[in-house]
PDB file of C-alpha atoms in Angstrom:
ATOM      1  CA  MET A   7      12.898  -8.871 -18.859  1.00 35.00           C
ATOM      2  CA  ALA A   8       9.837 -10.899 -18.079  1.00 35.00           C
ATOM      3  CA  THR A   9       6.847 -10.537 -20.345  1.00 34.00           C
ATOM      4  CA  ALA A  10       4.326  -8.073 -18.973  1.00 33.00           C
ATOM      5  CA  ILE A  11       1.510  -9.764 -17.121  1.00 32.00           C
ATOM      6  CA  ALA A  12      -1.693  -9.984 -19.069  1.00 33.00           C
ATOM      7  CA  GLY A  13      -4.898  -9.312 -17.243  1.00 35.00           C
ATOM      8  CA  VAL A  14      -6.786  -6.576 -15.566  1.00 33.00           C
ATOM      9  CA  ILE A  15      -7.000  -5.155 -12.090  1.00 36.00           C
ATOM     10  CA  ALA A  16      -9.918  -6.482 -10.043  1.00 41.00           C
ATOM     11  CA  LEU A  17     -12.010  -3.500  -8.954  1.00 36.00           C
ATOM     12  CA  THR A  18     -15.113  -2.521  -7.116  1.00 32.00           C
ATOM     13  CA  ALA A  19     -18.006  -1.144  -9.153  1.00 29.00           C
ATOM     14  CA  CYS A  20     -16.769   2.399  -8.511  1.00 30.00           C
ATOM     15  CA  SER A  21     -13.526   2.113 -10.465  1.00 29.00           C
ATOM     16  CA  ALA A  22     -12.532   5.109 -12.499  1.00 31.00           C
ATOM     17  CA  SER A  23     -10.178   6.793 -14.937  1.00 31.00           C
ATOM     18  CA  GLU A  24      -8.542   9.937 -16.228  1.00 32.00           C
ATOM     19  CA  PRO A  25      -6.081  10.015 -19.127  1.00 31.00           C
ATOM     20  CA  GLY A  26      -2.438  10.555 -18.398  1.00 36.00           C
ATOM     21  CA  SER A  27      -2.175   8.991 -14.919  1.00 36.00           C
ATOM     22  CA  PRO A  28       1.301   9.845 -13.560  1.00 39.00           C
ATOM     23  CA  GLU A  29       3.974   7.358 -12.660  1.00 40.00           C
ATOM     24  CA  PRO A  30       4.500   6.734  -8.929  1.00 42.00           C
ATOM     25  CA  ASP A  31       6.737   9.332  -7.271  1.00 49.00           C
ATOM     26  CA  ASN A  32       8.869   6.647  -5.643  1.00 52.00           C
ATOM     27  CA  PRO A  33       8.567   3.424  -7.652  1.00 49.00           C
ATOM     28  CA  ALA A  34      10.361   0.328  -6.441  1.00 46.00           C
ATOM     29  CA  PRO A  35      14.000   0.462  -7.585  1.00 47.00           C
ATOM     30  CA  SER A  36      15.302  -2.025 -10.106  1.00 42.00           C
ATOM     31  CA  SER A  37      16.179  -5.519  -8.942  1.00 39.00           C
ATOM     32  CA  ALA A  38      19.852  -4.832  -9.602  1.00 37.00           C
ATOM     33  CA  ASN A  39      19.920  -2.591  -6.523  1.00 43.00           C
ATOM     34  CA  GLN A  40      17.881  -4.823  -4.205  1.00 47.00           C
ATOM     35  CA  ALA A  41      18.873  -6.755  -1.131  1.00 53.00           C
ATOM     36  CA  GLY A  42      17.018  -9.949  -0.317  1.00 60.00           C
ATOM     37  CA  PRO A  43      16.190 -13.045  -2.376  1.00 71.00           C
ATOM     38  CA  PRO A  44      16.382 -13.251  -6.184  1.00 81.00           C
ATOM     39  CA  THR A  45      13.603 -11.419  -7.981  1.00 90.00           C
ATOM     40  CA  PRO A  46      11.200 -13.077 -10.443  1.00 95.00           C
ATOM     41  CA  TYR A  47      11.416 -10.119 -12.833  1.00 96.00           C
ATOM     42  CA  PRO A  48      13.258  -6.759 -12.821  1.00 96.00           C
ATOM     43  CA  PHE A  49      11.494  -4.825 -10.084  1.00 95.00           C
ATOM     44  CA  GLY A  50      10.505  -1.323 -11.093  1.00 94.00           C
ATOM     45  CA  THR A  51       9.241  -2.437 -14.507  1.00 96.00           C
ATOM     46  CA  VAL A  52       5.547  -2.142 -15.348  1.00 97.00           C
ATOM     47  CA  GLN A  53       3.768  -5.512 -15.318  1.00 97.00           C
ATOM     48  CA  ALA A  54       0.169  -4.247 -15.507  1.00 97.00           C
ATOM     49  CA  LYS A  55      -1.675  -0.942 -15.261  1.00 95.00           C
ATOM     50  CA  ALA A  56      -4.396   0.362 -12.998  1.00 95.00           C
ATOM     51  CA  PRO A  57      -7.589   1.743 -14.496  1.00 95.00           C
ATOM     52  CA  GLU A  58      -7.560   5.475 -15.010  1.00 95.00           C
ATOM     53  CA  ILE A  59      -9.581   8.015 -13.087  1.00 98.00           C
ATOM     54  CA  LYS A  60     -13.165   8.284 -14.334  1.00 97.00           C
ATOM     55  CA  ASP A  61     -15.857  10.833 -13.513  1.00 98.00           C
ATOM     56  CA  GLY A  62     -13.391  12.503 -11.163  1.00 98.00           C
ATOM     57  CA  LYS A  63     -13.030   9.448  -8.893  1.00 98.00           C
ATOM     58  CA  VAL A  64     -10.056   7.153  -8.345  1.00 98.00           C
ATOM     59  CA  PRO A  65     -10.515   3.403  -8.858  1.00 98.00           C
ATOM     60  CA  MET A  66     -10.825   1.212  -5.761  1.00 98.00           C
ATOM     61  CA  ILE A  67      -8.543  -1.802  -6.156  1.00 98.00           C
ATOM     62  CA  ARG A  68      -9.035  -4.885  -3.992  1.00 97.00           C
ATOM     63  CA  LYS A  69      -6.650  -7.341  -5.627  1.00 97.00           C
ATOM     64  CA  ILE A  70      -4.547  -7.782  -8.742  1.00 98.00           C
ATOM     65  CA  THR A  71      -5.708 -10.200 -11.419  1.00 95.00           C
ATOM     66  CA  THR A  72      -2.654 -12.216 -12.470  1.00 96.00           C
ATOM     67  CA  ASP A  73      -1.805 -15.778 -13.415  1.00 94.00           C
ATOM     68  CA  LYS A  74       1.624 -15.400 -11.814  1.00 97.00           C
ATOM     69  CA  PRO A  75       2.346 -16.568  -8.219  1.00 98.00           C
ATOM     70  CA  TYR A  76       2.651 -13.034  -6.825  1.00 98.00           C
ATOM     71  CA  VAL A  77       1.342 -11.495  -3.617  1.00 98.00           C
ATOM     72  CA  PHE A  78       1.502  -7.930  -2.271  1.00 98.00           C
ATOM     73  CA  ILE A  79       2.087  -6.616   1.262  1.00 98.00           C
ATOM     74  CA  THR A  80       0.904  -3.278   2.647  1.00 98.00           C
ATOM     75  CA  MET A  81       1.594  -1.750   6.070  1.00 98.00           C
ATOM     76  CA  ASP A  82      -0.707   0.792   7.699  1.00 98.00           C
ATOM     77  CA  ASP A  83      -0.707   3.657  10.191  1.00 98.00           C
ATOM     78  CA  GLY A  84       2.851   3.841  11.624  1.00 98.00           C
ATOM     79  CA  ALA A  85       1.809   3.911  15.288  1.00 98.00           C
ATOM     80  CA  VAL A  86       4.610   1.649  16.604  1.00 98.00           C
ATOM     81  CA  LYS A  87       8.133   2.165  15.306  1.00 98.00           C
ATOM     82  CA  ASP A  88       9.556  -1.332  15.675  1.00 97.00           C
ATOM     83  CA  PRO A  89      13.365  -1.015  15.419  1.00 97.00           C
ATOM     84  CA  SER A  90      13.564  -4.346  13.592  1.00 96.00           C
ATOM     85  CA  ALA A  91      11.287  -3.265  10.733  1.00 98.00           C
ATOM     86  CA  LEU A  92      14.025  -1.851   8.503  1.00 98.00           C
ATOM     87  CA  GLU A  93      16.146  -5.002   8.542  1.00 97.00           C
ATOM     88  CA  GLU A  94      13.139  -7.316   8.376  1.00 97.00           C
ATOM     89  CA  ILE A  95      11.871  -5.648   5.209  1.00 97.00           C
ATOM     90  CA  LYS A  96      15.329  -5.244   3.699  1.00 96.00           C
ATOM     91  CA  LYS A  97      16.371  -8.866   4.077  1.00 94.00           C
ATOM     92  CA  SER A  98      13.046 -10.195   2.785  1.00 95.00           C
ATOM     93  CA  GLY A  99      12.824  -8.026  -0.335  1.00 90.00           C
ATOM     94  CA  GLY A 100       9.092  -7.656   0.357  1.00 92.00           C
ATOM     95  CA  HIS A 101       8.645  -4.157  -1.139  1.00 95.00           C
ATOM     96  CA  PRO A 102       5.614  -3.048   0.893  1.00 98.00           C
ATOM     97  CA  VAL A 103       3.435  -0.005   0.394  1.00 98.00           C
ATOM     98  CA  LEU A 104       3.417   2.036   3.629  1.00 98.00           C
ATOM     99  CA  PHE A 105       0.019   3.698   4.082  1.00 99.00           C
ATOM    100  CA  LEU A 106       0.918   6.186   6.812  1.00 98.00           C
ATOM    101  CA  ASN A 107      -0.869   8.782   8.928  1.00 98.00           C
ATOM    102  CA  GLN A 108       0.785  12.131   9.575  1.00 98.00           C
ATOM    103  CA  VAL A 109      -0.212  11.932  13.240  1.00 98.00           C
ATOM    104  CA  TYR A 110       2.091   8.906  13.657  1.00 98.00           C
ATOM    105  CA  VAL A 111       4.891  10.022  11.334  1.00 98.00           C
ATOM    106  CA  LYS A 112       5.318  13.512  12.828  1.00 98.00           C
ATOM    107  CA  GLY A 113       8.530  13.604  14.837  1.00 98.00           C
ATOM    108  CA  HIS A 114       9.625  10.204  13.508  1.00 98.00           C
ATOM    109  CA  GLU A 115      10.385  11.130   9.920  1.00 98.00           C
ATOM    110  CA  LYS A 116      13.866   9.573   9.903  1.00 98.00           C
ATOM    111  CA  TYR A 117      12.488   6.160  10.854  1.00 98.00           C
ATOM    112  CA  PHE A 118      10.200   6.071   7.829  1.00 98.00           C
ATOM    113  CA  LYS A 119      12.636   7.812   5.476  1.00 98.00           C
ATOM    114  CA  ASP A 120      15.185   5.083   6.180  1.00 98.00           C
ATOM    115  CA  ILE A 121      12.683   2.339   5.392  1.00 98.00           C
ATOM    116  CA  LEU A 122      11.629   4.045   2.165  1.00 97.00           C
ATOM    117  CA  ALA A 123      15.203   4.712   1.066  1.00 96.00           C
ATOM    118  CA  GLN A 124      16.691   1.314   1.873  1.00 96.00           C
ATOM    119  CA  THR A 125      14.020  -1.293   1.162  1.00 95.00           C
ATOM    120  CA  GLY A 126      12.201  -0.368  -2.040  1.00 93.00           C
ATOM    121  CA  ALA A 127       9.062   0.373  -0.028  1.00 97.00           C
ATOM    122  CA  VAL A 128       6.604   2.890  -1.490  1.00 98.00           C
ATOM    123  CA  LEU A 129       4.809   5.623   0.441  1.00 98.00           C
ATOM    124  CA  GLY A 130       1.019   5.737   0.513  1.00 98.00           C
ATOM    125  CA  ASP A 131      -1.551   8.193   1.917  1.00 98.00           C
ATOM    126  CA  HIS A 132      -3.771   7.082   4.831  1.00 98.00           C
ATOM    127  CA  THR A 133      -5.065  10.520   5.992  1.00 98.00           C
ATOM    128  CA  VAL A 134      -3.709  12.783   8.719  1.00 98.00           C
ATOM    129  CA  ASN A 135      -5.690  11.511  11.716  1.00 98.00           C
ATOM    130  CA  HIS A 136      -7.213   8.173  10.619  1.00 98.00           C
ATOM    131  CA  PRO A 137     -10.905   9.197  10.785  1.00 98.00           C
ATOM    132  CA  ASN A 138     -13.839   7.309   9.332  1.00 98.00           C
ATOM    133  CA  LEU A 139     -14.357   9.306   6.125  1.00 98.00           C
ATOM    134  CA  LYS A 140     -17.671   7.822   5.055  1.00 98.00           C
ATOM    135  CA  GLY A 141     -20.458  10.401   5.014  1.00 98.00           C
ATOM    136  CA  LYS A 142     -18.144  13.339   5.697  1.00 98.00           C
ATOM    137  CA  PRO A 143     -18.241  16.472   3.482  1.00 98.00           C
ATOM    138  CA  LEU A 144     -15.874  16.711   0.540  1.00 98.00           C
ATOM    139  CA  GLU A 145     -13.782  19.473   2.103  1.00 98.00           C
ATOM    140  CA  PHE A 146     -13.288  17.450   5.324  1.00 98.00           C
ATOM    141  CA  GLN A 147     -12.158  14.430   3.359  1.00 98.00           C
ATOM    142  CA  LYS A 148      -9.866  16.483   1.124  1.00 98.00           C
ATOM    143  CA  LYS A 149      -8.200  18.108   4.119  1.00 98.00           C
ATOM    144  CA  GLU A 150      -7.411  14.717   5.649  1.00 98.00           C
ATOM    145  CA  ILE A 151      -6.078  13.266   2.404  1.00 99.00           C
ATOM    146  CA  CYS A 152      -4.390  16.321   0.865  1.00 98.00           C
ATOM    147  CA  ASP A 153      -2.745  17.485   4.097  1.00 98.00           C
ATOM    148  CA  ASP A 154      -1.290  14.015   4.653  1.00 98.00           C
ATOM    149  CA  ALA A 155       0.228  13.993   1.166  1.00 98.00           C
ATOM    150  CA  ASP A 156       1.451  17.582   1.398  1.00 98.00           C
ATOM    151  CA  ASP A 157       3.175  16.986   4.735  1.00 98.00           C
ATOM    152  CA  PHE A 158       4.903  13.842   3.466  1.00 98.00           C
ATOM    153  CA  GLN A 159       6.161  15.748   0.444  1.00 98.00           C
ATOM    154  CA  ARG A 160       7.697  18.374   2.739  1.00 98.00           C
ATOM    155  CA  GLU A 161       9.034  16.103   5.455  1.00 97.00           C
ATOM    156  CA  LEU A 162       9.794  12.820   3.654  1.00 97.00           C
ATOM    157  CA  GLY A 163      10.580  14.192   0.218  1.00 97.00           C
ATOM    158  CA  VAL A 164       7.918  12.053  -1.463  1.00 96.00           C
ATOM    159  CA  ARG A 165       4.310  12.815  -2.327  1.00 98.00           C
ATOM    160  CA  PRO A 166       2.224   9.619  -2.299  1.00 98.00           C
ATOM    161  CA  THR A 167      -0.106   8.812  -5.170  1.00 98.00           C
ATOM    162  CA  LEU A 168      -1.792   5.720  -3.686  1.00 98.00           C
ATOM    163  CA  PHE A 169      -4.469   6.055  -1.011  1.00 99.00           C
ATOM    164  CA  ARG A 170      -6.046   3.741   1.542  1.00 99.00           C
ATOM    165  CA  PRO A 171      -9.163   4.866   3.430  1.00 98.00           C
ATOM    166  CA  PRO A 172      -8.949   4.353   7.206  1.00 98.00           C
ATOM    167  CA  PHE A 173     -10.707   1.159   8.341  1.00 98.00           C
ATOM    168  CA  GLY A 174     -11.243   0.398   4.646  1.00 98.00           C
ATOM    169  CA  VAL A 175     -14.412   2.507   4.851  1.00 98.00           C
ATOM    170  CA  TYR A 176     -15.238   5.007   2.113  1.00 98.00           C
ATOM    171  CA  ASP A 177     -17.936   6.492  -0.098  1.00 98.00           C
ATOM    172  CA  GLN A 178     -18.044   8.082  -3.535  1.00 98.00           C
ATOM    173  CA  THR A 179     -16.984  11.403  -2.008  1.00 98.00           C
ATOM    174  CA  THR A 180     -13.836   9.690  -0.683  1.00 98.00           C
ATOM    175  CA  LEU A 181     -12.889   8.547  -4.176  1.00 98.00           C
ATOM    176  CA  GLN A 182     -13.487  12.071  -5.487  1.00 98.00           C
ATOM    177  CA  ALA A 183     -11.466  13.656  -2.690  1.00 99.00           C
ATOM    178  CA  ALA A 184      -8.605  11.245  -3.325  1.00 99.00           C
ATOM    179  CA  ALA A 185      -8.560  12.174  -7.017  1.00 98.00           C
ATOM    180  CA  GLU A 186      -8.598  15.900  -6.224  1.00 98.00           C
ATOM    181  CA  CYS A 187      -5.653  15.376  -3.866  1.00 98.00           C
ATOM    182  CA  GLY A 188      -3.582  13.818  -6.650  1.00 98.00           C
ATOM    183  CA  MET A 189      -4.090  10.138  -5.865  1.00 98.00           C
ATOM    184  CA  ARG A 190      -4.126   7.635  -8.743  1.00 98.00           C
ATOM    185  CA  ALA A 191      -5.903   4.774  -6.989  1.00 98.00           C
ATOM    186  CA  ALA A 192      -7.385   3.678  -3.680  1.00 98.00           C
ATOM    187  CA  ILE A 193      -6.200   0.327  -2.346  1.00 98.00           C
ATOM    188  CA  HIS A 194      -8.232  -2.149  -0.276  1.00 98.00           C
ATOM    189  CA  TRP A 195      -7.113  -5.660   0.734  1.00 98.00           C
ATOM    190  CA  THR A 196      -8.095  -9.325   0.518  1.00 98.00           C
ATOM    191  CA  ALA A 197      -6.200 -10.726   3.533  1.00 98.00           C
ATOM    192  CA  SER A 198      -4.727  -9.375   6.751  1.00 98.00           C
ATOM    193  CA  VAL A 199      -2.250 -10.314   9.471  1.00 98.00           C
ATOM    194  CA  ASN A 200      -3.088  -9.890  13.156  1.00 97.00           C
ATOM    195  CA  ASP A 201      -1.175 -11.224  16.160  1.00 97.00           C
ATOM    196  CA  GLY A 202       0.993 -13.414  13.975  1.00 97.00           C
ATOM    197  CA  VAL A 203      -1.933 -15.012  12.133  1.00 98.00           C
ATOM    198  CA  VAL A 204      -2.806 -14.509   8.450  1.00 98.00           C
ATOM    199  CA  GLN A 205      -6.557 -14.116   8.034  1.00 98.00           C
ATOM    200  CA  PHE A 206      -8.288 -14.694   4.700  1.00 97.00           C
ATOM    201  CA  GLN A 207     -11.409 -13.098   3.272  1.00 94.00           C
ATOM    202  CA  VAL A 208     -11.868 -16.043   0.906  1.00 93.00           C
ATOM    203  CA  GLY A 209     -10.711 -19.621   1.406  1.00 95.00           C
ATOM    204  CA  ASN A 210      -7.919 -20.793   3.679  1.00 96.00           C
ATOM    205  CA  LYS A 211      -4.782 -19.650   1.889  1.00 98.00           C
ATOM    206  CA  LEU A 212      -3.222 -16.719   0.057  1.00 98.00           C
ATOM    207  CA  ARG A 213      -4.015 -16.579  -3.641  1.00 98.00           C
ATOM    208  CA  PRO A 214      -2.138 -14.985  -6.551  1.00 98.00           C
ATOM    209  CA  GLY A 215      -2.884 -11.259  -6.638  1.00 98.00           C
ATOM    210  CA  ASP A 216      -3.905 -10.960  -2.991  1.00 98.00           C
ATOM    211  CA  ILE A 217      -3.178  -7.632  -1.319  1.00 98.00           C
ATOM    212  CA  VAL A 218      -2.338  -8.250   2.335  1.00 98.00           C
ATOM    213  CA  LEU A 219      -2.815  -5.739   5.153  1.00 98.00           C
ATOM    214  CA  MET A 220      -0.705  -5.495   8.311  1.00 98.00           C
ATOM    215  CA  HIS A 221       0.134  -2.650  10.687  1.00 98.00           C
ATOM    216  CA  PHE A 222       3.066  -1.018  12.435  1.00 98.00           C
ATOM    217  CA  ARG A 223       2.201  -2.582  15.801  1.00 97.00           C
ATOM    218  CA  LYS A 224       4.060  -4.188  18.695  1.00 97.00           C
ATOM    219  CA  THR A 225       3.654  -7.468  16.832  1.00 98.00           C
ATOM    220  CA  PHE A 226       5.285  -6.128  13.652  1.00 98.00           C
ATOM    221  CA  LYS A 227       8.061  -8.733  13.478  1.00 97.00           C
ATOM    222  CA  GLU A 228       5.692 -11.580  14.305  1.00 98.00           C
ATOM    223  CA  ASP A 229       3.122 -10.388  11.767  1.00 98.00           C
ATOM    224  CA  TYR A 230       5.594  -9.789   8.957  1.00 98.00           C
ATOM    225  CA  GLU A 231       7.278 -13.140   9.421  1.00 98.00           C
ATOM    226  CA  ALA A 232       3.853 -14.810   9.476  1.00 98.00           C
ATOM    227  CA  PHE A 233       3.064 -13.181   6.128  1.00 98.00           C
ATOM    228  CA  LEU A 234       6.362 -14.289   4.605  1.00 98.00           C
ATOM    229  CA  ALA A 235       5.936 -17.848   5.885  1.00 98.00           C
ATOM    230  CA  ARG A 236       2.372 -18.052   4.610  1.00 98.00           C
ATOM    231  CA  ALA A 237       3.340 -16.686   1.197  1.00 98.00           C
ATOM    232  CA  LYS A 238       6.098 -19.303   0.930  1.00 97.00           C
ATOM    233  CA  GLN A 239       3.751 -22.064   2.083  1.00 98.00           C
ATOM    234  CA  ASP A 240       1.229 -21.055  -0.574  1.00 98.00           C
ATOM    235  CA  GLY A 241       3.875 -20.851  -3.297  1.00 98.00           C
ATOM    236  CA  LEU A 242       3.742 -17.063  -3.700  1.00 98.00           C
ATOM    237  CA  THR A 243       6.442 -14.410  -4.032  1.00 97.00           C
ATOM    238  CA  PRO A 244       5.986 -10.890  -2.596  1.00 97.00           C
ATOM    239  CA  VAL A 245       6.516  -8.289  -5.338  1.00 97.00           C
ATOM    240  CA  PRO A 246       6.012  -4.502  -5.572  1.00 98.00           C
ATOM    241  CA  LEU A 247       2.358  -3.516  -5.873  1.00 98.00           C
ATOM    242  CA  THR A 248       3.319  -0.411  -7.843  1.00 97.00           C
ATOM    243  CA  ASP A 249       4.679  -2.583 -10.666  1.00 98.00           C
ATOM    244  CA  PHE A 250       1.071  -3.691 -11.283  1.00 98.00           C
ATOM    245  CA  LEU A 251      -0.417  -0.213 -11.174  1.00 97.00           C
ATOM    246  CA  GLY A 252       1.624   1.147 -14.092  1.00 90.00           C
TER     247      GLY A 252
END
């Protein structure tokens, strides 16, 4: 087993903590059960831990601080159910976090259940209807976040513990609402893929610890393959984000 990665999670100033953070409900399975390329360490083993909840607010995590050549992929919304997604993810061994909205999952539960069950992907909360949460009352924000998680627990058999605010927009109330809905952390990103092009917030390449955003769109296959190609070009291996959130 590889030595646990030293280092800390890179956070915004509003990171937080509460003792006894739970393990993910659906952590990535061990590498012994994975399809795809060889793994750099046994997937499903803790490599680093996220900060705990503090002052009743979840930490906001933008990237992972690591000296290893690892990168992380996340997929948002669920609007377009590309039939190639399951095999694309399975053969790559990418282990994404799926930050899904109930409005897009409803009626298509089998599609997402298959991806979660067969690829080592992890389910995340992205609200019910994808509203801009910033400035909204606590109860409004809780309803969007809690109802999304509750529905996924009923219909997908998994209750997410990671949260991404729609549009990446949030306030301190959002972080409080996420904590009260049972989330352990909120996840932002440092790079994104749109129309088959990887876009960087800093520099002109992917860096170790980058969290990459893409969506379930018509360009899913093009976007995912662009991410994989860019990661390879930059000498990085996609690994499960949850392994670095303890």
